[in-house]
Short mmCIF file of C-alpha atoms in Angstrom, two decimals:
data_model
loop_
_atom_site.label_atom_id
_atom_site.label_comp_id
_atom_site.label_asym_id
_atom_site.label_seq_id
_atom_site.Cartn_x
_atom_site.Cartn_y
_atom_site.Cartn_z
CA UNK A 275 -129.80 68.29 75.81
CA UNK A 276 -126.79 70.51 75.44
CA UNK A 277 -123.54 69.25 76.31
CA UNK A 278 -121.59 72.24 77.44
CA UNK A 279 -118.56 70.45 78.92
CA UNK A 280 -117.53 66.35 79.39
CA UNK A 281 -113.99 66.33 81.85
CA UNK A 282 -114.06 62.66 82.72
CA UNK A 283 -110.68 62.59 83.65
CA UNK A 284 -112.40 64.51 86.72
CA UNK A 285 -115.80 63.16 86.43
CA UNK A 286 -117.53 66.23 85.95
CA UNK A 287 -120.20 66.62 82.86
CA UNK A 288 -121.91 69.90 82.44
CA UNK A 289 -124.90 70.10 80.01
CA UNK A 290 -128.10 72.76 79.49
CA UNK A 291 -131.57 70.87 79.56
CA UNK A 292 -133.45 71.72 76.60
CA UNK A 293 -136.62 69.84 76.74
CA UNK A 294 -138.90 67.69 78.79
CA UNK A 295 -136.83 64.34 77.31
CA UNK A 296 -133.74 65.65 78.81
CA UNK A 297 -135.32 66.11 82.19
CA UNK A 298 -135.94 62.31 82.05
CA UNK A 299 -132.95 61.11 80.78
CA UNK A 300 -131.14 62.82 83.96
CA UNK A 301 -133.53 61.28 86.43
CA UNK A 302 -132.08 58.21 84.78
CA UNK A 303 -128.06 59.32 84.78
CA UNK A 304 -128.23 60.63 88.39
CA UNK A 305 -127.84 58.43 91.46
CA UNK A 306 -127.56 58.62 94.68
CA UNK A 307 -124.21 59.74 95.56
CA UNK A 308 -123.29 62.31 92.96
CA UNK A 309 -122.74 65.53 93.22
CA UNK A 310 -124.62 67.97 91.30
CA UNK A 311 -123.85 72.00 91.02
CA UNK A 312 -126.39 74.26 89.80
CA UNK A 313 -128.10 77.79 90.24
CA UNK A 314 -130.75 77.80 92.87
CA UNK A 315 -132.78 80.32 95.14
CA UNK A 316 -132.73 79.67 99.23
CA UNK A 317 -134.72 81.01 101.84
CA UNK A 318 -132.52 82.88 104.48
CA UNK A 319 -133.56 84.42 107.64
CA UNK A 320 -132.84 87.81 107.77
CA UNK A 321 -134.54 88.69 110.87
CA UNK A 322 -136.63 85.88 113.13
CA UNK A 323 -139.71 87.22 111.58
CA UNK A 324 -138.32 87.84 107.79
CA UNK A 325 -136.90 85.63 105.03
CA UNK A 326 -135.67 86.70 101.63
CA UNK A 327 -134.93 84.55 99.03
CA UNK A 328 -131.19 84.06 97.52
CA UNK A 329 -130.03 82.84 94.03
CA UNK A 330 -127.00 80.67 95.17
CA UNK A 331 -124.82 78.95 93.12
CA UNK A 332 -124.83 75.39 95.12
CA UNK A 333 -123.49 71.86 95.03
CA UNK A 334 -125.27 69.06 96.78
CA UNK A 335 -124.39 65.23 96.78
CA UNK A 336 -127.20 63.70 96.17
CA UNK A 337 -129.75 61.63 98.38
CA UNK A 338 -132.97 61.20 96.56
CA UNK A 339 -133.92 62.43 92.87
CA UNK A 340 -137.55 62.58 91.67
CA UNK A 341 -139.22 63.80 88.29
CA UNK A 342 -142.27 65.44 88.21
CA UNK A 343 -144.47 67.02 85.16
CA UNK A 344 -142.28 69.82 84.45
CA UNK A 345 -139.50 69.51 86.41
CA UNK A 346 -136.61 67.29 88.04
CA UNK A 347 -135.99 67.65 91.96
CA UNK A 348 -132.76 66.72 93.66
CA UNK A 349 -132.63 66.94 97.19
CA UNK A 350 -129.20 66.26 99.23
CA UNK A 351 -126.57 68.00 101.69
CA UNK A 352 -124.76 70.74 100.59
CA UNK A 353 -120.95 69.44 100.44
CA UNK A 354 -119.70 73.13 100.59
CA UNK A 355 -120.10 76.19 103.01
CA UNK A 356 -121.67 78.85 100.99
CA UNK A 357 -122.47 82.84 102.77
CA UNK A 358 -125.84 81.94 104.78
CA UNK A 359 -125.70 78.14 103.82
CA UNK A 360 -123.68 76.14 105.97
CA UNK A 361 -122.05 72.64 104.84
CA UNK A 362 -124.16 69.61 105.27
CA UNK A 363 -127.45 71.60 105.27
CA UNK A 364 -130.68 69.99 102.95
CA UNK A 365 -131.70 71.66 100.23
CA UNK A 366 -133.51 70.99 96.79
CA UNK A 367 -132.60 71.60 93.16
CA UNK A 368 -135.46 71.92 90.53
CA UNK A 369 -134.08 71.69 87.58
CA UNK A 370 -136.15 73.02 84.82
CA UNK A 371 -135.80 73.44 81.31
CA UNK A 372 -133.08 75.96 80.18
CA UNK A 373 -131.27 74.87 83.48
CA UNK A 374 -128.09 74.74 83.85
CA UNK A 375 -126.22 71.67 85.96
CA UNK A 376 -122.99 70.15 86.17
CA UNK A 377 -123.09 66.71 87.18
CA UNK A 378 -119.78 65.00 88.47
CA UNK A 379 -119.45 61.29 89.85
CA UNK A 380 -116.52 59.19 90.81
CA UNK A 381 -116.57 57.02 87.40
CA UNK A 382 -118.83 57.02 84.78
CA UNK A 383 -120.19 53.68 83.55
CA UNK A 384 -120.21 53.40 79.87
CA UNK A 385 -124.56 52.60 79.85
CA UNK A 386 -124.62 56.37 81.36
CA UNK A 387 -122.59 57.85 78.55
CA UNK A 388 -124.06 56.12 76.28
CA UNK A 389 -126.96 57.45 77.40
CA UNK A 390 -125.98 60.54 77.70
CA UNK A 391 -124.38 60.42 74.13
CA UNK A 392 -128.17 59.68 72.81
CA UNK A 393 -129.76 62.79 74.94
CA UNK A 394 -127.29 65.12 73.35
CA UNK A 395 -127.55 63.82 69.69
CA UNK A 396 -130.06 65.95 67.15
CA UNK A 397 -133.49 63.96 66.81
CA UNK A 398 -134.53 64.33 63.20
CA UNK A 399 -137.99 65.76 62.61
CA UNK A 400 -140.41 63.09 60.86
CA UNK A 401 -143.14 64.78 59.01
CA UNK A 402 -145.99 62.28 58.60
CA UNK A 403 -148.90 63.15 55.75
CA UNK A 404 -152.08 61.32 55.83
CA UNK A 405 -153.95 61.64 52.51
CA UNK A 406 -157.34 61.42 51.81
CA UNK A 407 -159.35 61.95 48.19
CA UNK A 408 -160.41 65.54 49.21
CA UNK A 409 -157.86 66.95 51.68
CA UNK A 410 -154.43 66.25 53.79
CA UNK A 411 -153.06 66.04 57.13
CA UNK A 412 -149.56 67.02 57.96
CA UNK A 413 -148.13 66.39 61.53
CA UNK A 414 -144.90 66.87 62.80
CA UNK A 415 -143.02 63.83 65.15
CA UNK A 416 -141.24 65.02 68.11
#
């Protein structure tokens, strides 16, 4: 995990999910309550038959968060009016890795930055070597 910006004066952390870990980690730092910002596409109605999809840039406080195989949902009420969204509407976020989010809460306990200190630290690659009398294995820890 990236940390892109920490403004705890305001509660708001911003950070770039990098791998699968990260995804976890935030199912773990996000409650119920927060509000999250990120880039998301929307189904509007442009007619009563049609809808097109929008990228929106959204902000939802958060109701229920649940991670899945490749991917982290967040699903809340939207705490803004947005053009074709209105405020207090339900929607999802899926974030993904290479997604963007900003996360902001009133505080931040000290187990969550901790936390989040650990996500955004460098893991050091372990190379492990098995020998054997006629040949070697190399495998790389992640």
């Amino acid at each position: 995990m990236k940390l892109l910006k920490k403004d705890l004066k305001h509660g708001k952390i911003v950070v770039v999910v990098q791998n699968l870990d990260d995804l976890w980690h935030l199912s773990q730092i996000i409650e119920s309550g927060d509000v999250i910002s990120s880039k998301t596409t929307r189904k509007i109605k442009a007619t009563e038959k049609e809808t097109e999809k929008k990228t929106l840039f959204l902000d939802i406080r958060v109701e229920e968060v649940e991670f899945k195989e490749k991917n982290l949902r967040i699903s809340g009420k939207t705490t803004e009016e947005k053009e074709d969204v209105p405020k207090g509407a339900y929607h999802t976020i899926s974030l993904e890795i290479s997604s963007t989010t900003g996360i902001t809460k009133e505080s931040w306990p000290k187990y969550q930055l901790k936390r989040l200190e650990q996500a955004t630290k460098k893991q050091a690659e372990t190379l492990i070597l098995v020998l054997d009398r006629e040949e070697a294995i190399f495998a790389l820890l992640k």
